[in-house]
Amino acid sequence: AQHSWSVALLACALAPHVDTSLDIGKVCQFATVHDLVEVYAGDTSNFASDDLKASKEVRERAALDKLRAQTELFPWIAETVAAYEKQVDDEAKFVKSVDKLIPLLFDYIEEGLFYHEHKITLDEWQRNMQRHREKAGIHPGAFAYYEELWDLLVANPHFFHQPDKL
């Protein structure tokens, strides 16, 4: 929930500065529901096993079906999740890009706490985050912020585990 609220607040605040043609109402709607399938499918980290990553699409499709059945009286929920997943609207693309930059923002603010706790080196991070970075590029305006955060993290190698240091 904290992540979804962070995405919604940042996406709505950032949208008018990035692309004035974006409909803030749609941005807010997509941001609000963008991770609802994870209630049933679970979150799949960029550092998860290959098997877990490979099953993500199937788990999320089943989760959307379950969500649709459980929110039958409120079809807007599943319809909006499905529209977000299709990524045809600029607003959906913008939210997806913002969704990807949020973890980098928190990792920068926390000075790599997660990476130290999980013993993730800068090289491992760059390798595991490459697909994440590609997904973030779906909206060029939001991606520019992602790239700035990426560069800030890379410029601070002390944010990452360094096995040769005690």
PDB file of C-alpha atoms in Angstrom:
ATOM      1  CA  ALA A   1       0.000   0.000   0.000  1.00  0.00           C
ATOM      2  CA  GLN A   2       2.841   2.394   0.824  1.00  0.00           C
ATOM      3  CA  HIS A   3       4.341   1.842  -2.612  1.00  0.00           C
ATOM      4  CA  SER A   4       1.013   2.352  -4.400  1.00  0.00           C
ATOM      5  CA  TRP A   5       0.329   5.588  -2.528  1.00  0.00           C
ATOM      6  CA  SER A   6       3.851   6.775  -3.308  1.00  0.00           C
ATOM      7  CA  VAL A   7       3.304   6.064  -6.998  1.00  0.00           C
ATOM      8  CA  ALA A   8      -0.086   7.776  -6.994  1.00  0.00           C
ATOM      9  CA  LEU A   9       1.147  10.908  -5.223  1.00  0.00           C
ATOM     10  CA  LEU A  10       4.325  11.248  -7.263  1.00  0.00           C
ATOM     11  CA  ALA A  11       2.629  10.453 -10.575  1.00  0.00           C
ATOM     12  CA  CYS A  12      -0.119  13.020 -10.020  1.00  0.00           C
ATOM     13  CA  ALA A  13       2.338  15.670  -8.828  1.00  0.00           C
ATOM     14  CA  LEU A  14       4.882  15.023 -11.577  1.00  0.00           C
ATOM     15  CA  ALA A  15       2.545  14.571 -14.552  1.00  0.00           C
ATOM     16  CA  PRO A  16       1.853  18.272 -15.261  1.00  0.00           C
ATOM     17  CA  HIS A  17       5.595  18.987 -15.201  1.00  0.00           C
ATOM     18  CA  VAL A  18       6.468  16.120 -17.536  1.00  0.00           C
ATOM     19  CA  ASP A  19       3.617  16.068 -20.053  1.00  0.00           C
ATOM     20  CA  THR A  20       0.774  18.602 -19.972  1.00  0.00           C
ATOM     21  CA  SER A  21      -1.344  16.403 -22.247  1.00  0.00           C
ATOM     22  CA  LEU A  22      -1.690  13.721 -19.554  1.00  0.00           C
ATOM     23  CA  ASP A  23      -5.110  13.406 -17.909  1.00  0.00           C
ATOM     24  CA  ILE A  24      -4.359  13.622 -14.171  1.00  0.00           C
ATOM     25  CA  GLY A  25      -7.589  11.770 -13.350  1.00  0.00           C
ATOM     26  CA  LYS A  26      -6.530   8.792 -15.469  1.00  0.00           C
ATOM     27  CA  VAL A  27      -3.013   8.958 -14.043  1.00  0.00           C
ATOM     28  CA  CYS A  28      -4.502   8.769 -10.547  1.00  0.00           C
ATOM     29  CA  GLN A  29      -6.794   5.882 -11.484  1.00  0.00           C
ATOM     30  CA  PHE A  30      -3.994   3.827 -13.031  1.00  0.00           C
ATOM     31  CA  ALA A  31      -1.644   4.585 -10.144  1.00  0.00           C
ATOM     32  CA  THR A  32      -4.271   3.533  -7.606  1.00  0.00           C
ATOM     33  CA  VAL A  33      -4.821   0.091  -9.147  1.00  0.00           C
ATOM     34  CA  HIS A  34      -1.481  -0.606 -10.819  1.00  0.00           C
ATOM     35  CA  ASP A  35      -0.373  -3.283  -8.328  1.00  0.00           C
ATOM     36  CA  LEU A  36      -3.721  -4.713  -7.172  1.00  0.00           C
ATOM     37  CA  VAL A  37      -3.008  -8.088  -8.801  1.00  0.00           C
ATOM     38  CA  GLU A  38      -0.081  -8.447  -6.421  1.00  0.00           C
ATOM     39  CA  VAL A  39      -2.568  -8.912  -3.587  1.00  0.00           C
ATOM     40  CA  TYR A  40      -3.080 -12.438  -4.989  1.00  0.00           C
ATOM     41  CA  ALA A  41      -0.028 -12.974  -7.203  1.00  0.00           C
ATOM     42  CA  GLY A  42       2.551 -11.596  -4.800  1.00  0.00           C
ATOM     43  CA  ASP A  43       5.282  -9.117  -5.668  1.00  0.00           C
ATOM     44  CA  THR A  44       8.107 -10.356  -7.853  1.00  0.00           C
ATOM     45  CA  SER A  45      11.361  -8.638  -7.013  1.00  0.00           C
ATOM     46  CA  ASN A  46      13.999  -7.902  -9.610  1.00  0.00           C
ATOM     47  CA  PHE A  47      16.244 -10.053  -7.439  1.00  0.00           C
ATOM     48  CA  ALA A  48      13.830 -13.028  -7.303  1.00  0.00           C
ATOM     49  CA  SER A  49      14.716 -16.458  -8.656  1.00  0.00           C
ATOM     50  CA  ASP A  50      14.438 -17.050 -12.386  1.00  0.00           C
ATOM     51  CA  ASP A  51      11.570 -19.499 -11.755  1.00  0.00           C
ATOM     52  CA  LEU A  52       9.577 -16.895  -9.844  1.00  0.00           C
ATOM     53  CA  LYS A  53      10.197 -14.289 -12.549  1.00  0.00           C
ATOM     54  CA  ALA A  54       9.151 -16.769 -15.245  1.00  0.00           C
ATOM     55  CA  SER A  55       5.828 -17.479 -13.509  1.00  0.00           C
ATOM     56  CA  LYS A  56       4.952 -13.813 -12.945  1.00  0.00           C
ATOM     57  CA  GLU A  57       2.734 -13.324 -16.007  1.00  0.00           C
ATOM     58  CA  VAL A  58       0.702 -16.483 -15.356  1.00  0.00           C
ATOM     59  CA  ARG A  59       0.278 -15.659 -11.654  1.00  0.00           C
ATOM     60  CA  GLU A  60      -0.807 -12.104 -12.424  1.00  0.00           C
ATOM     61  CA  ARG A  61      -3.292 -13.218 -15.092  1.00  0.00           C
ATOM     62  CA  ALA A  62      -4.884 -15.624 -12.584  1.00  0.00           C
ATOM     63  CA  ALA A  63      -4.872 -12.876  -9.970  1.00  0.00           C
ATOM     64  CA  LEU A  64      -6.719 -10.514 -12.327  1.00  0.00           C
ATOM     65  CA  ASP A  65      -9.350 -13.195 -12.923  1.00  0.00           C
ATOM     66  CA  LYS A  66      -9.769 -13.598  -9.163  1.00  0.00           C
ATOM     67  CA  LEU A  67      -9.906  -9.835  -8.663  1.00  0.00           C
ATOM     68  CA  ARG A  68     -12.529  -9.548 -11.414  1.00  0.00           C
ATOM     69  CA  ALA A  69     -14.678 -12.214  -9.723  1.00  0.00           C
ATOM     70  CA  GLN A  70     -14.345 -10.656  -6.272  1.00  0.00           C
ATOM     71  CA  THR A  71     -15.122  -7.115  -7.442  1.00  0.00           C
ATOM     72  CA  GLU A  72     -17.979  -8.024  -9.758  1.00  0.00           C
ATOM     73  CA  LEU A  73     -20.149  -5.259  -8.298  1.00  0.00           C
ATOM     74  CA  PHE A  74     -17.383  -2.744  -9.028  1.00  0.00           C
ATOM     75  CA  PRO A  75     -16.286  -3.548 -12.603  1.00  0.00           C
ATOM     76  CA  TRP A  76     -14.245  -0.332 -12.817  1.00  0.00           C
ATOM     77  CA  ILE A  77     -11.540  -1.965 -10.673  1.00  0.00           C
ATOM     78  CA  ALA A  78     -10.754  -4.936 -12.930  1.00  0.00           C
ATOM     79  CA  GLU A  79     -11.367  -2.888 -16.084  1.00  0.00           C
ATOM     80  CA  THR A  80      -8.857  -0.267 -14.964  1.00  0.00           C
ATOM     81  CA  VAL A  81      -6.282  -2.897 -13.967  1.00  0.00           C
ATOM     82  CA  ALA A  82      -6.725  -4.569 -17.370  1.00  0.00           C
ATOM     83  CA  ALA A  83      -6.375  -1.238 -19.188  1.00  0.00           C
ATOM     84  CA  TYR A  84      -3.228  -0.489 -17.201  1.00  0.00           C
ATOM     85  CA  GLU A  85      -1.771  -3.893 -18.085  1.00  0.00           C
ATOM     86  CA  LYS A  86      -2.400  -3.281 -21.813  1.00  0.00           C
ATOM     87  CA  GLN A  87      -0.299  -0.085 -21.658  1.00  0.00           C
ATOM     88  CA  VAL A  88      -2.097   1.622 -24.553  1.00  0.00           C
ATOM     89  CA  ASP A  89      -2.754   4.976 -22.867  1.00  0.00           C
ATOM     90  CA  ASP A  90      -0.017   7.538 -22.346  1.00  0.00           C
ATOM     91  CA  GLU A  91      -1.255   7.796 -18.768  1.00  0.00           C
ATOM     92  CA  ALA A  92      -0.715   4.062 -18.198  1.00  0.00           C
ATOM     93  CA  LYS A  93       2.768   4.299 -19.682  1.00  0.00           C
ATOM     94  CA  PHE A  94       3.567   7.291 -17.492  1.00  0.00           C
ATOM     95  CA  VAL A  95       2.408   5.477 -14.349  1.00  0.00           C
ATOM     96  CA  LYS A  96       4.439   2.378 -15.278  1.00  0.00           C
ATOM     97  CA  SER A  97       7.543   4.521 -15.658  1.00  0.00           C
ATOM     98  CA  VAL A  98       6.912   6.291 -12.336  1.00  0.00           C
ATOM     99  CA  ASP A  99       6.292   2.890 -10.719  1.00  0.00           C
ATOM    100  CA  LYS A 100       9.797   1.888 -11.794  1.00  0.00           C
ATOM    101  CA  LEU A 101      11.518   5.048 -10.584  1.00  0.00           C
ATOM    102  CA  ILE A 102      10.041   4.929  -7.061  1.00  0.00           C
ATOM    103  CA  PRO A 103      12.304   2.076  -5.851  1.00  0.00           C
ATOM    104  CA  LEU A 104      15.376   3.913  -7.117  1.00  0.00           C
ATOM    105  CA  LEU A 105      14.246   7.052  -5.328  1.00  0.00           C
ATOM    106  CA  PHE A 106      13.877   5.209  -2.015  1.00  0.00           C
ATOM    107  CA  ASP A 107      17.162   3.361  -2.544  1.00  0.00           C
ATOM    108  CA  TYR A 108      18.885   6.700  -3.009  1.00  0.00           C
ATOM    109  CA  ILE A 109      17.194   8.277   0.022  1.00  0.00           C
ATOM    110  CA  GLU A 110      18.078   5.240   2.160  1.00  0.00           C
ATOM    111  CA  GLU A 111      21.642   5.234   0.802  1.00  0.00           C
ATOM    112  CA  GLY A 112      21.431   1.652  -0.437  1.00  0.00           C
ATOM    113  CA  LEU A 113      20.208   0.069   2.795  1.00  0.00           C
ATOM    114  CA  PHE A 114      18.477  -2.762   0.877  1.00  0.00           C
ATOM    115  CA  TYR A 115      21.625  -3.506  -1.101  1.00  0.00           C
ATOM    116  CA  HIS A 116      23.775  -3.715   2.003  1.00  0.00           C
ATOM    117  CA  GLU A 117      21.235  -5.885   3.835  1.00  0.00           C
ATOM    118  CA  HIS A 118      20.962  -8.282   0.880  1.00  0.00           C
ATOM    119  CA  LYS A 119      24.650  -8.127  -0.093  1.00  0.00           C
ATOM    120  CA  ILE A 120      23.945  -6.833  -3.599  1.00  0.00           C
ATOM    121  CA  THR A 121      26.947  -5.390  -5.393  1.00  0.00           C
ATOM    122  CA  LEU A 122      26.762  -2.598  -7.947  1.00  0.00           C
ATOM    123  CA  ASP A 123      27.486  -5.085 -10.758  1.00  0.00           C
ATOM    124  CA  GLU A 124      24.709  -7.427  -9.569  1.00  0.00           C
ATOM    125  CA  TRP A 125      22.342  -4.487  -9.276  1.00  0.00           C
ATOM    126  CA  GLN A 126      23.045  -3.267 -12.804  1.00  0.00           C
ATOM    127  CA  ARG A 127      22.611  -6.776 -14.206  1.00  0.00           C
ATOM    128  CA  ASN A 128      19.362  -7.485 -12.324  1.00  0.00           C
ATOM    129  CA  MET A 129      17.922  -4.041 -12.969  1.00  0.00           C
ATOM    130  CA  GLN A 130      18.467  -3.968 -16.741  1.00  0.00           C
ATOM    131  CA  ARG A 131      14.995  -5.319 -17.577  1.00  0.00           C
ATOM    132  CA  HIS A 132      13.519  -2.962 -14.964  1.00  0.00           C
ATOM    133  CA  ARG A 133      15.290  -0.068 -16.668  1.00  0.00           C
ATOM    134  CA  GLU A 134      13.937  -1.105 -20.072  1.00  0.00           C
ATOM    135  CA  LYS A 135      10.390  -1.164 -18.680  1.00  0.00           C
ATOM    136  CA  ALA A 136      10.897   2.292 -17.162  1.00  0.00           C
ATOM    137  CA  GLY A 137      11.668   3.657 -20.621  1.00  0.00           C
ATOM    138  CA  ILE A 138       8.048   3.279 -21.713  1.00  0.00           C
ATOM    139  CA  HIS A 139       7.398   6.980 -21.043  1.00  0.00           C
ATOM    140  CA  PRO A 140      10.317   9.208 -22.098  1.00  0.00           C
ATOM    141  CA  GLY A 141       9.422  12.111 -19.805  1.00  0.00           C
ATOM    142  CA  ALA A 142       9.270  10.019 -16.640  1.00  0.00           C
ATOM    143  CA  PHE A 143      12.226   7.945 -17.819  1.00  0.00           C
ATOM    144  CA  ALA A 144      14.429  11.043 -17.723  1.00  0.00           C
ATOM    145  CA  TYR A 145      13.888  11.109 -13.938  1.00  0.00           C
ATOM    146  CA  TYR A 146      14.617   7.382 -13.744  1.00  0.00           C
ATOM    147  CA  GLU A 147      17.903   7.890 -15.559  1.00  0.00           C
ATOM    148  CA  GLU A 148      18.891  10.699 -13.192  1.00  0.00           C
ATOM    149  CA  LEU A 149      18.279   8.412 -10.228  1.00  0.00           C
ATOM    150  CA  TRP A 150      20.147   5.564 -11.939  1.00  0.00           C
ATOM    151  CA  ASP A 151      23.140   7.839 -12.457  1.00  0.00           C
ATOM    152  CA  LEU A 152      23.017   9.029  -8.831  1.00  0.00           C
ATOM    153  CA  LEU A 153      23.052   5.437  -7.565  1.00  0.00           C
ATOM    154  CA  VAL A 154      25.919   4.439  -9.867  1.00  0.00           C
ATOM    155  CA  ALA A 155      27.849   7.536  -8.755  1.00  0.00           C
ATOM    156  CA  ASN A 156      27.595   6.297  -5.159  1.00  0.00           C
ATOM    157  CA  PRO A 157      29.141   2.818  -5.174  1.00  0.00           C
ATOM    158  CA  HIS A 158      29.277   2.891  -1.374  1.00  0.00           C
ATOM    159  CA  PHE A 159      25.469   2.399  -1.476  1.00  0.00           C
ATOM    160  CA  PHE A 160      26.148  -1.201  -2.595  1.00  0.00           C
ATOM    161  CA  HIS A 161      27.684  -4.213  -0.922  1.00  0.00           C
ATOM    162  CA  GLN A 162      31.426  -4.358  -1.401  1.00  0.00           C
ATOM    163  CA  PRO A 163      32.572  -7.893  -0.588  1.00  0.00           C
ATOM    164  CA  ASP A 164      36.239  -6.954  -0.431  1.00  0.00           C
ATOM    165  CA  LYS A 165      35.591  -4.488   2.403  1.00  0.00           C
ATOM    166  CA  LEU A 166      35.180  -5.540   6.007  1.00  0.00           C
TER     167      LEU A 166
END
